[in-house]
Amino acid sequence: MSELSLTINGTDHTIDVPPDMPLLWALRDVLNLTGTKYSCGIGTCGTCTVLINGVPMRSCVMPTASASGATISTIEGLDPSGGHAVQRAWNDEDVPQCGYCQGGQILTASALLARNPDPSDSDIDAAMSAVLCRCGTYPRIRKAIKRASRYMSDEGGDA
Amino acid sequence: MSTCANDVRIDRRAFLKVSLLASGALVIGVGYGSSSRARATDSDTWAPNLYVRIDTNGRVTIVSKNPEAGQGVKTAFPMVVAECLNVAWEIVSVEQAPLDDRYGRQVIGGSRGTPDGWNDLRIAGTAACELLKSAAARQWNVPVAECNAENGTVIHVTSDRTIPYADLLEAAAALPVPEVSELKLKSRPEEFQLLGTFVPGVDNPMIVTGQPLFGCDTRLDGMLYAVYEKCPTFGGRVRSANINRVRSQPGVTHAFVVKGTDDLTGLLPGVAIVAETWWAADSARKKLKVDWDTENSDSSEAYERRAKALANESGETLRADGDVDRALDESRRIIEATYYYPFVSHANMEPQNCTARYSESGQLELWAPSQNPKSGRALISRTMGIPEDRIHVNLTRIGGGFGRRLRSDFMVECAWIAREIGRPVQLQWSREDDMRHDFYRPAAWHHFKAGIDIDGRMIAFDHHFVTFGRNGETVSGAGLSPNHYPAGLVPSFRLTQSLLKTNVPTGPWRSPGHSAYCWAYQSFFDEVALAAERDPLEFRLDLLSRSFGDPPLDLKRTRGTLALAASKAGWGSRELEPGRGMGMAFHFDHGGFVSHVAEVVADGANVKVEKVYSGIDVGPILNLSGAKNQVEGAVVDALSTAQLEITFANGAARQSNFDDYGLLRFNLAPEVECHFIQSDNSPTGLGEPPIAAATPAICNAIFAATGKRIRELPFSRSGIRV
């Protein structure tokens, strides 16, 4: 066990966990931040995606120690009131079916739009192929990303 | 329910019960009783299907008995009530009921939520509206016919007086309950204002902000986390395990052997490891060594050898119409083909999990993402000897059902561990547990022989179905109705069946059976149409134009969806460049009629499914968004699953995670264009019907584009890459 400092959604936490414990389990079982979901555990499905310094990373294979000192954003921190352009677009296009993977989808999309506010279809393909959805919400995710891009340009804001 | 104002018997054996709560809220319950119980007056035994509650602040709450797994009932149901009660959509919400025997069926399965809920919801909403109108009319001393209800308010049309529902609750509760047979229930799209529109899911705000909703999000004070190791070989028992070594691992609080039972759907033998975090439990599991006692040596290769041998045997005759042998003799041409599809897994994104707390007084409380909580409670009761009335099941949102969570193995495992350790515990299966201990959709072989006459019509259909069984019965998910089309569509028909033994657990998988064998039928129909030199659309419409005996499906509704999908796709009217192809299929299951036309482009064996045009008839659409979401998702699911297989060696599944069972990724999803026929039928569900015809439509399009007929799934067996 070792004491680690983590900055999650703008709040500093100090936790005592094995340094190799994946960030996913530090979030879920130690900090009770259950918005980040477990699905494959081998970094292939993207359900557990969090943003590390704004970059989508798979928290299920990322040692907690390696996230210490970084800016960690989880789905709970994007905008807790749901007002982020991507969150609004996700609701307005009614993307979710079961909803389990959507936290990972939304964070991945928000990172895409933050660096590329008007992505092409192939940009969207490249970014979003990282996250699996068993319900098949892919066509709506594409529409929602385009809608979020419009919201952002209409409002002149950042993702 | 504090008081019971009135109880009235209604038609269809449905009962309404109206009550006023101590809080002043008006409650309308709709339920069904036996005809011998003409008046339902006993609150303890009366069984409501649902309650609708109007609070004194005007808010409306539906107590819904069915859990939400992404199929959309949690949004569609309040829409129906808002429509019939004439209130703003925003003020209606759904409260998830726990498992409670008073609610009758509490299952997600068979796409039955919509057809079962439709009448109850309309009755509750309409009856409440009538009561409120009557209460206002009485207060104003005017005829009720002069009163309208709009937006949560009763209006006296000739005087423009208004009164909000919230001010009428007590008066309404004191009135006689309306006769259901006299209620005018809205049923057609022309009458709808809210129904049929695009309404986003009610849980979206919680989903997009990552709030706790799912079973695995449950957190209890003092809760521990568990993993449960079962034998990879189905049915294996624990001989011994290095429990002491595991128990000494960091963070581990408990480790023990569970003897289990022989029931493949119940508590399988295994080793439980409990720790302060799931990671600690799972890390300790890596040190676990179990000596398993196994007998099961099933393998996919052995299945294939046995299936080949069975192909040459005659099988048991399940149905015979006319004289197939003679009709084949008299046919101008005979077309023969064998179709094979593999076992597949449910692969829910949320791996199986359950949370449980066992109290010293012998009460067991569970939080379960279950499609069938009643069956889970019964399994726990008989396995652990706990009376059912001491088991309380809370229902959580479900991260993907698809039939997997009709089984309750994960519930009984968690309950057992909770009692053993006397602490609240969450059992979380790993992805590998989930894929290796699924109830797979079974594989099968379809040997078809069809005869066509001089006009190119199918006059004989001989079908030898080789499927899986035990003790002379098909295993779960492996059966085929003898009355399935083309039975009844051709004058001479024979279905024979051979069973090959399996020791692998199987079960219902989204649109059980249909999602597999529709592909075989509809691909073969294409072969027959082309052999007869007929257009695949014209051939199918003609096949659906007459029946021999009882038709196996509604021919008109089926033709309607097929013609619609074909017309929207531009079938027969568009010139397609080389390498581009279209294919079609129709199907009917779970009350829904769905046809698809798929359009693909091919570069050699590399295929891209570009677009799918869907024609759907499930009666009036309740939530346009939910309906389209199910169709789009089912098409993606079909394309995904057509590339996947579970194979077995030494009685165990070979695949274990998304690296060797790779669901379709984003960039490969086709565009889906939905077209609904809002026919004059009661609405039916869409969780299942859109998937079956999607696979054959895609495969027929691949044939049109490449000339390669896919007779074996997954695609890789047929040399196709998507």
PDB file of N, CA and C in Angstrom, chain A residues 21-22 25 28-29 32 34-35 37-40 42 44-45 47 75-76 79-80 82 87 91-100 124-125 128-130 132 134-136 138 140-142, chain B residues 69-70 198-201 204 208-210 214 216-217 219 225 277-279 346-347 349-350 397-400 402 429-431 509 625 628-629 632-633 636-637 657 663-667:
ATOM      1  N   MET A  21      -2.776  -0.879  -8.357  1.00  0.00           N
ATOM      2  CA  MET A  21      -4.230  -1.001  -8.508  1.00  0.00           C
ATOM      3  C   MET A  21      -4.670  -0.100  -9.651  1.00  0.00           C
ATOM      4  N   PRO A  22      -5.409  -0.637 -10.626  1.00  0.00           N
ATOM      5  CA  PRO A  22      -5.846   0.227 -11.722  1.00  0.00           C
ATOM      6  C   PRO A  22      -6.700   1.388 -11.198  1.00  0.00           C
ATOM      7  N   TRP A  25     -10.430   0.948 -10.239  1.00  0.00           N
ATOM      8  CA  TRP A  25     -10.893   0.401  -8.962  1.00  0.00           C
ATOM      9  C   TRP A  25     -10.663   1.377  -7.825  1.00  0.00           C
ATOM     10  N   ARG A  28     -13.789   3.504  -8.276  1.00  0.00           N
ATOM     11  CA  ARG A  28     -15.066   2.832  -7.956  1.00  0.00           C
ATOM     12  C   ARG A  28     -15.132   2.377  -6.496  1.00  0.00           C
ATOM     13  N   ASP A  29     -14.089   1.683  -6.048  1.00  0.00           N
ATOM     14  CA  ASP A  29     -14.206   0.984  -4.758  1.00  0.00           C
ATOM     15  C   ASP A  29     -13.615   1.769  -3.592  1.00  0.00           C
ATOM     16  N   ASN A  32     -15.658   5.645  -4.364  1.00  0.00           N
ATOM     17  CA  ASN A  32     -17.095   5.519  -4.657  1.00  0.00           C
ATOM     18  C   ASN A  32     -17.561   6.402  -5.811  1.00  0.00           C
ATOM     19  N   THR A  34     -18.680   5.870  -9.014  1.00  0.00           N
ATOM     20  CA  THR A  34     -19.077   4.695  -9.803  1.00  0.00           C
ATOM     21  C   THR A  34     -19.476   5.033 -11.236  1.00  0.00           C
ATOM     22  N   GLY A  35     -19.345   6.314 -11.615  1.00  0.00           N
ATOM     23  CA  GLY A  35     -19.680   6.659 -13.005  1.00  0.00           C
ATOM     24  C   GLY A  35     -18.767   5.980 -14.008  1.00  0.00           C
ATOM     25  N   LYS A  37     -17.110   2.884 -15.473  1.00  0.00           N
ATOM     26  CA  LYS A  37     -17.615   1.506 -15.425  1.00  0.00           C
ATOM     27  C   LYS A  37     -16.562   0.483 -15.839  1.00  0.00           C
ATOM     28  N   TYR A  38     -16.654  -0.677 -15.217  1.00  0.00           N
ATOM     29  CA  TYR A  38     -15.831  -1.829 -15.597  1.00  0.00           C
ATOM     30  C   TYR A  38     -16.542  -2.628 -16.687  1.00  0.00           C
ATOM     31  N   SER A  39     -15.782  -3.066 -17.694  1.00  0.00           N
ATOM     32  CA  SER A  39     -16.392  -4.009 -18.630  1.00  0.00           C
ATOM     33  C   SER A  39     -15.436  -5.103 -19.090  1.00  0.00           C
ATOM     34  N   CYS A  40     -14.246  -4.745 -19.639  1.00  0.00           N
ATOM     35  CA  CYS A  40     -13.375  -5.815 -20.149  1.00  0.00           C
ATOM     36  C   CYS A  40     -12.151  -6.056 -19.271  1.00  0.00           C
ATOM     37  N   ILE A  42      -9.173  -5.305 -19.803  1.00  0.00           N
ATOM     38  CA  ILE A  42      -7.920  -5.475 -20.550  1.00  0.00           C
ATOM     39  C   ILE A  42      -7.667  -4.304 -21.496  1.00  0.00           C
ATOM     40  N   THR A  44      -9.576  -2.915 -23.813  1.00  0.00           N
ATOM     41  CA  THR A  44      -9.980  -3.050 -25.213  1.00  0.00           C
ATOM     42  C   THR A  44     -11.346  -2.464 -25.533  1.00  0.00           C
ATOM     43  N   CYS A  45     -12.224  -2.301 -24.545  1.00  0.00           N
ATOM     44  CA  CYS A  45     -13.597  -1.881 -24.881  1.00  0.00           C
ATOM     45  C   CYS A  45     -13.851  -0.400 -24.669  1.00  0.00           C
ATOM     46  N   THR A  47     -15.057   1.225 -22.187  1.00  0.00           N
ATOM     47  CA  THR A  47     -16.146   1.601 -21.281  1.00  0.00           C
ATOM     48  C   THR A  47     -15.630   2.416 -20.100  1.00  0.00           C
ATOM     49  N   ILE A  75     -16.632  11.019 -15.765  1.00  0.00           N
ATOM     50  CA  ILE A  75     -17.937  11.457 -16.279  1.00  0.00           C
ATOM     51  C   ILE A  75     -18.670  12.318 -15.250  1.00  0.00           C
ATOM     52  N   GLU A  76     -18.437  12.056 -13.977  1.00  0.00           N
ATOM     53  CA  GLU A  76     -19.119  12.855 -12.948  1.00  0.00           C
ATOM     54  C   GLU A  76     -18.684  14.320 -12.991  1.00  0.00           C
ATOM     55  N   ASP A  79     -19.815  17.909 -16.496  1.00  0.00           N
ATOM     56  CA  ASP A  79     -20.647  18.997 -15.957  1.00  0.00           C
ATOM     57  C   ASP A  79     -21.724  18.292 -15.145  1.00  0.00           C
ATOM     58  N   PRO A  80     -21.623  18.379 -13.827  1.00  0.00           N
ATOM     59  CA  PRO A  80     -22.558  17.621 -12.977  1.00  0.00           C
ATOM     60  C   PRO A  80     -24.019  17.976 -13.234  1.00  0.00           C
ATOM     61  N   GLY A  82     -25.118  18.452 -16.274  1.00  0.00           N
ATOM     62  CA  GLY A  82     -25.440  17.944 -17.615  1.00  0.00           C
ATOM     63  C   GLY A  82     -25.464  19.025 -18.684  1.00  0.00           C
ATOM     64  N   GLN A  87     -23.072  16.495 -23.435  1.00  0.00           N
ATOM     65  CA  GLN A  87     -24.137  15.894 -22.616  1.00  0.00           C
ATOM     66  C   GLN A  87     -25.522  16.291 -23.150  1.00  0.00           C
ATOM     67  N   ASN A  91     -28.402  13.808 -24.828  1.00  0.00           N
ATOM     68  CA  ASN A  91     -29.806  13.714 -24.434  1.00  0.00           C
ATOM     69  C   ASN A  91     -30.722  14.052 -25.608  1.00  0.00           C
ATOM     70  N   ASP A  92     -30.393  15.096 -26.336  1.00  0.00           N
ATOM     71  CA  ASP A  92     -31.306  15.547 -27.385  1.00  0.00           C
ATOM     72  C   ASP A  92     -31.397  14.539 -28.528  1.00  0.00           C
ATOM     73  N   GLU A  93     -30.303  13.843 -28.823  1.00  0.00           N
ATOM     74  CA  GLU A  93     -30.364  12.768 -29.827  1.00  0.00           C
ATOM     75  C   GLU A  93     -30.828  11.465 -29.189  1.00  0.00           C
ATOM     76  N   ASP A  94     -31.026  11.458 -27.899  1.00  0.00           N
ATOM     77  CA  ASP A  94     -31.436  10.268 -27.141  1.00  0.00           C
ATOM     78  C   ASP A  94     -30.533   9.080 -27.477  1.00  0.00           C
ATOM     79  N   VAL A  95     -29.248   9.266 -27.255  1.00  0.00           N
ATOM     80  CA  VAL A  95     -28.276   8.223 -27.611  1.00  0.00           C
ATOM     81  C   VAL A  95     -28.437   6.949 -26.771  1.00  0.00           C
ATOM     82  N   PRO A  96     -28.543   7.049 -25.449  1.00  0.00           N
ATOM     83  CA  PRO A  96     -28.405   5.817 -24.653  1.00  0.00           C
ATOM     84  C   PRO A  96     -29.518   4.799 -24.883  1.00  0.00           C
ATOM     85  N   GLN A  97     -29.128   3.544 -24.875  1.00  0.00           N
ATOM     86  CA  GLN A  97     -30.116   2.470 -24.695  1.00  0.00           C
ATOM     87  C   GLN A  97     -29.915   1.969 -23.277  1.00  0.00           C
ATOM     88  N   CYS A  98     -29.079   0.942 -23.089  1.00  0.00           N
ATOM     89  CA  CYS A  98     -28.864   0.528 -21.696  1.00  0.00           C
ATOM     90  C   CYS A  98     -28.077   1.599 -20.945  1.00  0.00           C
ATOM     91  N   GLY A  99     -27.176   2.292 -21.627  1.00  0.00           N
ATOM     92  CA  GLY A  99     -26.476   3.425 -21.028  1.00  0.00           C
ATOM     93  C   GLY A  99     -25.149   3.099 -20.369  1.00  0.00           C
ATOM     94  N   TYR A 100     -24.827   1.816 -20.285  1.00  0.00           N
ATOM     95  CA  TYR A 100     -23.666   1.416 -19.492  1.00  0.00           C
ATOM     96  C   TYR A 100     -22.351   1.960 -20.051  1.00  0.00           C
ATOM     97  N   ILE A 124     -14.467  11.287 -36.677  1.00  0.00           N
ATOM     98  CA  ILE A 124     -15.359  10.687 -35.670  1.00  0.00           C
ATOM     99  C   ILE A 124     -15.122   9.174 -35.618  1.00  0.00           C
ATOM    100  N   ASP A 125     -15.014   8.567 -36.801  1.00  0.00           N
ATOM    101  CA  ASP A 125     -14.745   7.118 -36.848  1.00  0.00           C
ATOM    102  C   ASP A 125     -13.478   6.787 -36.063  1.00  0.00           C
ATOM    103  N   MET A 128     -14.035   7.417 -32.195  1.00  0.00           N
ATOM    104  CA  MET A 128     -15.084   6.678 -31.491  1.00  0.00           C
ATOM    105  C   MET A 128     -14.961   5.162 -31.638  1.00  0.00           C
ATOM    106  N   SER A 129     -14.119   4.693 -32.545  1.00  0.00           N
ATOM    107  CA  SER A 129     -13.934   3.250 -32.654  1.00  0.00           C
ATOM    108  C   SER A 129     -13.225   2.684 -31.439  1.00  0.00           C
ATOM    109  N   ALA A 130     -12.825   3.551 -30.536  1.00  0.00           N
ATOM    110  CA  ALA A 130     -12.162   3.095 -29.309  1.00  0.00           C
ATOM    111  C   ALA A 130     -13.141   2.544 -28.278  1.00  0.00           C
ATOM    112  N   LEU A 132     -16.633   0.413 -27.344  1.00  0.00           N
ATOM    113  CA  LEU A 132     -17.659  -0.536 -27.798  1.00  0.00           C
ATOM    114  C   LEU A 132     -19.025  -0.194 -27.209  1.00  0.00           C
ATOM    115  N   ARG A 134     -22.669  -2.415 -26.994  1.00  0.00           N
ATOM    116  CA  ARG A 134     -23.371  -3.654 -27.324  1.00  0.00           C
ATOM    117  C   ARG A 134     -24.792  -3.381 -27.818  1.00  0.00           C
ATOM    118  N   CYS A 135     -25.363  -2.238 -27.405  1.00  0.00           N
ATOM    119  CA  CYS A 135     -26.732  -1.926 -27.835  1.00  0.00           C
ATOM    120  C   CYS A 135     -26.767  -1.377 -29.259  1.00  0.00           C
ATOM    121  N   GLY A 136     -25.618  -0.977 -29.790  1.00  0.00           N
ATOM    122  CA  GLY A 136     -25.581  -0.477 -31.165  1.00  0.00           C
ATOM    123  C   GLY A 136     -26.032   0.961 -31.303  1.00  0.00           C
ATOM    124  N   TYR A 138     -24.204   3.387 -32.127  1.00  0.00           N
ATOM    125  CA  TYR A 138     -23.221   4.112 -32.941  1.00  0.00           C
ATOM    126  C   TYR A 138     -23.830   5.161 -33.887  1.00  0.00           C
ATOM    127  N   ARG A 140     -26.375   6.967 -33.592  1.00  0.00           N
ATOM    128  CA  ARG A 140     -26.807   8.156 -32.833  1.00  0.00           C
ATOM    129  C   ARG A 140     -25.627   8.899 -32.229  1.00  0.00           C
ATOM    130  N   ILE A 141     -24.578   8.168 -31.886  1.00  0.00           N
ATOM    131  CA  ILE A 141     -23.389   8.839 -31.361  1.00  0.00           C
ATOM    132  C   ILE A 141     -22.837   9.783 -32.428  1.00  0.00           C
ATOM    133  N   ARG A 142     -22.815   9.316 -33.664  1.00  0.00           N
ATOM    134  CA  ARG A 142     -22.324  10.173 -34.749  1.00  0.00           C
ATOM    135  C   ARG A 142     -23.177  11.448 -34.836  1.00  0.00           C
TER     136      ARG A 142
ATOM    137  N   ALA B  69     -33.781  -2.040 -19.195  1.00  0.00           N
ATOM    138  CA  ALA B  69     -32.482  -2.558 -19.651  1.00  0.00           C
ATOM    139  C   ALA B  69     -32.067  -1.882 -20.946  1.00  0.00           C
ATOM    140  N   GLY B  70     -32.680  -0.748 -21.234  1.00  0.00           N
ATOM    141  CA  GLY B  70     -32.384  -0.093 -22.500  1.00  0.00           C
ATOM    142  C   GLY B  70     -33.472  -0.290 -23.530  1.00  0.00           C
ATOM    143  N   PHE B 198     -40.810  12.130 -30.650  1.00  0.00           N
ATOM    144  CA  PHE B 198     -39.436  11.745 -30.289  1.00  0.00           C
ATOM    145  C   PHE B 198     -39.152  12.255 -28.873  1.00  0.00           C
ATOM    146  N   VAL B 199     -39.147  11.370 -27.908  1.00  0.00           N
ATOM    147  CA  VAL B 199     -38.947  11.778 -26.516  1.00  0.00           C
ATOM    148  C   VAL B 199     -37.689  11.107 -25.959  1.00  0.00           C
ATOM    149  N   PRO B 200     -36.704  11.904 -25.539  1.00  0.00           N
ATOM    150  CA  PRO B 200     -35.476  11.314 -24.971  1.00  0.00           C
ATOM    151  C   PRO B 200     -35.739  10.557 -23.669  1.00  0.00           C
ATOM    152  N   GLY B 201     -34.900   9.574 -23.393  1.00  0.00           N
ATOM    153  CA  GLY B 201     -35.076   8.697 -22.238  1.00  0.00           C
ATOM    154  C   GLY B 201     -35.061   9.436 -20.912  1.00  0.00           C
ATOM    155  N   ASN B 204     -31.740   9.709 -19.066  1.00  0.00           N
ATOM    156  CA  ASN B 204     -30.584  10.339 -19.729  1.00  0.00           C
ATOM    157  C   ASN B 204     -29.819  11.309 -18.841  1.00  0.00           C
ATOM    158  N   VAL B 208     -25.823  10.684 -18.474  1.00  0.00           N
ATOM    159  CA  VAL B 208     -24.780  11.558 -19.050  1.00  0.00           C
ATOM    160  C   VAL B 208     -23.959  12.255 -17.967  1.00  0.00           C
ATOM    161  N   THR B 209     -24.393  12.188 -16.718  1.00  0.00           N
ATOM    162  CA  THR B 209     -23.592  12.758 -15.637  1.00  0.00           C
ATOM    163  C   THR B 209     -22.970  11.671 -14.761  1.00  0.00           C
ATOM    164  N   GLY B 210     -23.152  10.401 -15.144  1.00  0.00           N
ATOM    165  CA  GLY B 210     -22.480   9.306 -14.439  1.00  0.00           C
ATOM    166  C   GLY B 210     -23.033   9.023 -13.049  1.00  0.00           C
ATOM    167  N   PHE B 214     -26.872   1.596 -12.047  1.00  0.00           N
ATOM    168  CA  PHE B 214     -26.774   0.188 -12.418  1.00  0.00           C
ATOM    169  C   PHE B 214     -26.530  -0.676 -11.179  1.00  0.00           C
ATOM    170  N   CYS B 216     -24.115  -2.625 -10.470  1.00  0.00           N
ATOM    171  CA  CYS B 216     -22.750  -2.554  -9.954  1.00  0.00           C
ATOM    172  C   CYS B 216     -22.439  -1.209  -9.317  1.00  0.00           C
ATOM    173  N   ASP B 217     -23.355  -0.254  -9.406  1.00  0.00           N
ATOM    174  CA  ASP B 217     -23.143   1.044  -8.745  1.00  0.00           C
ATOM    175  C   ASP B 217     -23.643   1.022  -7.298  1.00  0.00           C
ATOM    176  N   ARG B 219     -23.790   0.744  -3.536  1.00  0.00           N
ATOM    177  CA  ARG B 219     -22.791   0.859  -2.464  1.00  0.00           C
ATOM    178  C   ARG B 219     -23.532   0.809  -1.133  1.00  0.00           C
ATOM    179  N   TYR B 225     -16.256  -6.775  -1.474  1.00  0.00           N
ATOM    180  CA  TYR B 225     -16.355  -7.127  -2.898  1.00  0.00           C
ATOM    181  C   TYR B 225     -15.908  -8.569  -3.095  1.00  0.00           C
ATOM    182  N   THR B 277     -11.583  -4.470  -1.702  1.00  0.00           N
ATOM    183  CA  THR B 277     -11.889  -3.904  -3.022  1.00  0.00           C
ATOM    184  C   THR B 277     -11.981  -5.073  -4.000  1.00  0.00           C
ATOM    185  N   TRP B 278     -12.598  -4.785  -5.135  1.00  0.00           N
ATOM    186  CA  TRP B 278     -12.707  -5.855  -6.131  1.00  0.00           C
ATOM    187  C   TRP B 278     -11.320  -6.218  -6.658  1.00  0.00           C
ATOM    188  N   TRP B 279     -10.478  -5.194  -6.783  1.00  0.00           N
ATOM    189  CA  TRP B 279      -9.129  -5.427  -7.295  1.00  0.00           C
ATOM    190  C   TRP B 279      -8.361  -6.391  -6.385  1.00  0.00           C
ATOM    191  N   HIS B 346     -23.974 -13.534 -25.051  1.00  0.00           N
ATOM    192  CA  HIS B 346     -24.757 -12.306 -24.863  1.00  0.00           C
ATOM    193  C   HIS B 346     -23.863 -11.072 -24.761  1.00  0.00           C
ATOM    194  N   ALA B 347     -22.720 -11.238 -24.111  1.00  0.00           N
ATOM    195  CA  ALA B 347     -21.735 -10.149 -24.016  1.00  0.00           C
ATOM    196  C   ALA B 347     -22.354  -8.820 -23.569  1.00  0.00           C
ATOM    197  N   MET B 349     -22.578  -5.407 -21.820  1.00  0.00           N
ATOM    198  CA  MET B 349     -21.454  -4.534 -21.437  1.00  0.00           C
ATOM    199  C   MET B 349     -21.249  -4.529 -19.923  1.00  0.00           C
ATOM    200  N   GLU B 350     -22.332  -4.603 -19.165  1.00  0.00           N
ATOM    201  CA  GLU B 350     -22.206  -4.716 -17.708  1.00  0.00           C
ATOM    202  C   GLU B 350     -22.101  -6.193 -17.362  1.00  0.00           C
ATOM    203  N   ARG B 397     -31.287  -0.541 -12.767  1.00  0.00           N
ATOM    204  CA  ARG B 397     -31.138  -0.465 -14.212  1.00  0.00           C
ATOM    205  C   ARG B 397     -30.161  -1.550 -14.655  1.00  0.00           C
ATOM    206  N   ILE B 398     -30.342  -2.019 -15.891  1.00  0.00           N
ATOM    207  CA  ILE B 398     -29.585  -3.172 -16.373  1.00  0.00           C
ATOM    208  C   ILE B 398     -28.696  -2.765 -17.540  1.00  0.00           C
ATOM    209  N   GLY B 399     -27.394  -3.038 -17.418  1.00  0.00           N
ATOM    210  CA  GLY B 399     -26.450  -2.688 -18.474  1.00  0.00           C
ATOM    211  C   GLY B 399     -26.433  -3.728 -19.582  1.00  0.00           C
ATOM    212  N   GLY B 400     -27.591  -3.926 -20.194  1.00  0.00           N
ATOM    213  CA  GLY B 400     -27.726  -4.885 -21.291  1.00  0.00           C
ATOM    214  C   GLY B 400     -28.325  -6.188 -20.807  1.00  0.00           C
ATOM    215  N   PHE B 402     -30.674  -8.712 -23.183  1.00  0.00           N
ATOM    216  CA  PHE B 402     -30.595  -9.606 -24.348  1.00  0.00           C
ATOM    217  C   PHE B 402     -30.922 -11.053 -23.992  1.00  0.00           C
ATOM    218  N   TRP B 429     -18.697 -10.285 -11.491  1.00  0.00           N
ATOM    219  CA  TRP B 429     -17.996 -11.214 -12.378  1.00  0.00           C
ATOM    220  C   TRP B 429     -16.993 -10.445 -13.215  1.00  0.00           C
ATOM    221  N   SER B 430     -15.895 -11.094 -13.522  1.00  0.00           N
ATOM    222  CA  SER B 430     -14.969 -10.517 -14.501  1.00  0.00           C
ATOM    223  C   SER B 430     -15.562 -10.717 -15.892  1.00  0.00           C
ATOM    224  N   ARG B 431     -15.029 -10.009 -16.867  1.00  0.00           N
ATOM    225  CA  ARG B 431     -15.474 -10.221 -18.255  1.00  0.00           C
ATOM    226  C   ARG B 431     -15.274 -11.673 -18.649  1.00  0.00           C
ATOM    227  N   TRP B 509     -31.505 -15.856 -26.359  1.00  0.00           N
ATOM    228  CA  TRP B 509     -30.634 -14.750 -26.799  1.00  0.00           C
ATOM    229  C   TRP B 509     -31.491 -13.886 -27.703  1.00  0.00           C
ATOM    230  N   SER B 625     -38.478   7.916 -30.701  1.00  0.00           N
ATOM    231  CA  SER B 625     -37.044   7.777 -30.449  1.00  0.00           C
ATOM    232  C   SER B 625     -36.703   6.358 -30.000  1.00  0.00           C
ATOM    233  N   LYS B 628     -37.029   3.832 -32.941  1.00  0.00           N
ATOM    234  CA  LYS B 628     -35.923   3.875 -33.899  1.00  0.00           C
ATOM    235  C   LYS B 628     -34.635   3.355 -33.268  1.00  0.00           C
ATOM    236  N   ASN B 629     -34.439   3.678 -32.001  1.00  0.00           N
ATOM    237  CA  ASN B 629     -33.227   3.231 -31.317  1.00  0.00           C
ATOM    238  C   ASN B 629     -33.147   1.705 -31.319  1.00  0.00           C
ATOM    239  N   GLU B 632     -32.275   0.581 -34.995  1.00  0.00           N
ATOM    240  CA  GLU B 632     -30.869   0.874 -35.322  1.00  0.00           C
ATOM    241  C   GLU B 632     -29.944  -0.084 -34.556  1.00  0.00           C
ATOM    242  N   GLY B 633     -30.218  -0.227 -33.278  1.00  0.00           N
ATOM    243  CA  GLY B 633     -29.368  -1.073 -32.445  1.00  0.00           C
ATOM    244  C   GLY B 633     -29.414  -2.527 -32.872  1.00  0.00           C
ATOM    245  N   VAL B 636     -27.241  -3.102 -35.937  1.00  0.00           N
ATOM    246  CA  VAL B 636     -25.827  -3.144 -35.548  1.00  0.00           C
ATOM    247  C   VAL B 636     -25.518  -4.469 -34.842  1.00  0.00           C
ATOM    248  N   ASP B 637     -26.418  -4.884 -33.971  1.00  0.00           N
ATOM    249  CA  ASP B 637     -26.245  -6.143 -33.245  1.00  0.00           C
ATOM    250  C   ASP B 637     -26.164  -7.319 -34.220  1.00  0.00           C
ATOM    251  N   ASN B 657     -12.999 -12.778 -23.878  1.00  0.00           N
ATOM    252  CA  ASN B 657     -13.042 -11.329 -23.707  1.00  0.00           C
ATOM    253  C   ASN B 657     -13.235 -10.693 -25.080  1.00  0.00           C
ATOM    254  N   LEU B 663     -16.840  -7.355 -30.539  1.00  0.00           N
ATOM    255  CA  LEU B 663     -18.073  -6.715 -30.997  1.00  0.00           C
ATOM    256  C   LEU B 663     -17.745  -5.693 -32.085  1.00  0.00           C
ATOM    257  N   LEU B 664     -18.722  -5.430 -32.922  1.00  0.00           N
ATOM    258  CA  LEU B 664     -18.556  -4.456 -34.006  1.00  0.00           C
ATOM    259  C   LEU B 664     -18.162  -3.093 -33.439  1.00  0.00           C
ATOM    260  N   ARG B 665     -17.222  -2.462 -34.113  1.00  0.00           N
ATOM    261  CA  ARG B 665     -16.818  -1.130 -33.668  1.00  0.00           C
ATOM    262  C   ARG B 665     -17.537  -0.045 -34.472  1.00  0.00           C
ATOM    263  N   PHE B 666     -17.420   1.150 -33.928  1.00  0.00           N
ATOM    264  CA  PHE B 666     -18.156   2.316 -34.399  1.00  0.00           C
ATOM    265  C   PHE B 666     -18.083   2.524 -35.911  1.00  0.00           C
ATOM    266  N   ASN B 667     -16.842   2.446 -36.449  1.00  0.00           N
ATOM    267  CA  ASN B 667     -16.633   2.839 -37.845  1.00  0.00           C
ATOM    268  C   ASN B 667     -17.318   1.898 -38.829  1.00  0.00           C
TER     269      ASN B 667
END
